[in-house]
Amino acid sequence: MSAQEEIKQLEELITKKIPLSPSNWLDHIGRVVVMMSEETDLLYSLQKQVAISKSNHISTGKSVAEAKVLVEAMDLYEQMQKQKALCHKIEELIRIGKLQSKLKESEYNGGNL
């Protein structure tokens, strides 16, 4: 299962308002954390490719601004931005999952935070 599939599964549970125990929250988040390194590696690779493309345009005599515009029009740049958004989504999901787990644990323990 990929990180995107795990996130989609968790989103479905949240959308359907299916309650999750603290251990289930941590289980889902743990799997996403493990898979996050693959997603960040892909992001770094895409960022490198975008930077190389910019430098190639600059080396052919284009201005930095022109090179930036040309690269931002590429599918590669769009893919990089989507990957960056996925990585941010994973980070937020981890934060929310930790908070949810603490809140649920508090409910089970009688409200003591």
C-alpha positions as a printed Julia matrix, in Angstrom:
113×3 Matrix{Float64}:
   0.0    0.0     0.0
   1.3    3.45   -0.87
   1.13   6.57    1.27
  -1.57   7.97   -1.0
  -3.68   4.84   -0.6
  -3.25   4.94    3.17
  -4.25   8.6     3.24
  -7.27   7.9     1.05
  -8.35   5.08    3.38
  -7.99   7.35    6.41
  -9.89  10.16    4.64
 -12.74   7.73    3.93
 -12.92   6.77    7.6
 -12.97  10.43    8.59
 -15.55  11.36    5.94
 -17.83   8.51    7.02
 -17.29   9.6    10.65
 -16.17   6.13   11.69
 -14.65   6.43   15.16
 -11.08   5.25   15.56
  -9.44   4.21   18.79
  -6.12   5.86   19.76
  -4.26   2.73   18.71
  -5.96   2.74   15.29
  -5.05   6.4    14.79
  -1.45   5.69   15.67
  -1.43   2.6    13.47
  -2.59   4.56   10.42
  -0.24   7.44   11.14
   2.65   5.06   11.73
   2.19   3.48    8.31
   2.07   6.92    6.67
   5.23   8.0     8.5
   7.09   4.93    7.26
   6.0    5.64    3.69
   6.76   9.36    3.94
  10.46   8.88    3.21
   9.6    7.55   -0.26
   7.41  10.57   -0.92
  10.03  13.07    0.26
  12.7   11.28   -1.8
  10.5   11.68   -4.87
   9.96  15.37   -4.05
  13.71  15.98   -3.76
  14.31  14.21   -7.06
  11.67  16.34   -8.78
  13.1   19.52   -7.26
  16.52  18.57   -8.59
  15.12  17.97  -12.08
  13.36  21.35  -12.02
  16.58  23.09  -10.91
  18.55  21.37  -13.69
  15.94  22.47  -16.22
  16.16  26.06  -14.97
  19.95  26.03  -15.17
  19.79  24.6   -18.71
  17.57  27.5   -19.8
  19.89  29.99  -18.12
  22.95  28.46  -19.76
  21.34  28.93  -23.19
  21.14  32.66  -22.55
  17.7   33.03  -21.03
  17.25  35.36  -18.06
  16.55  33.87  -14.65
  12.98  35.2   -14.76
  12.41  33.77  -18.23
  13.87  30.42  -17.22
  11.59  30.35  -14.18
   8.49  31.02  -16.28
   9.47  28.39  -18.84
  10.05  25.77  -16.15
   6.83  26.6   -14.32
   4.95  25.87  -17.54
   6.33  22.32  -17.64
   4.47  19.2   -16.52
   7.5   18.37  -14.38
   6.94  21.51  -12.32
   3.27  20.66  -11.86
   4.23  17.15  -10.72
   6.73  18.63   -8.26
   4.11  21.0    -6.82
   1.63  18.14   -6.39
   4.3   16.06   -4.65
   5.12  18.99   -2.38
   1.42  19.31   -1.51
   1.27  15.58   -0.73
   4.25  15.87    1.62
   2.63  18.82    3.41
  -0.62  16.87    3.63
   1.23  13.95    5.22
   2.87  16.27    7.75
  -0.5   17.78    8.68
  -2.09  14.35    8.88
   0.62  13.27   11.3
  -0.04  16.31   13.49
  -3.8   15.75   13.41
  -3.39  12.03   14.07
  -1.25  12.68   17.13
  -3.77  15.17   18.45
  -6.7   12.85   17.73
  -4.94  10.02   19.51
  -4.34  12.19   22.57
  -7.95  13.39   22.58
  -9.34   9.88   22.21
  -7.01   8.6    24.93
  -8.27  11.4    27.14
 -11.88  10.34   26.47
 -11.06   6.75   27.41
  -9.28   7.84   30.58
 -12.09  10.03   31.84
 -11.09  13.42   30.47
  -7.66  13.86   32.0
  -5.27  15.5    29.53
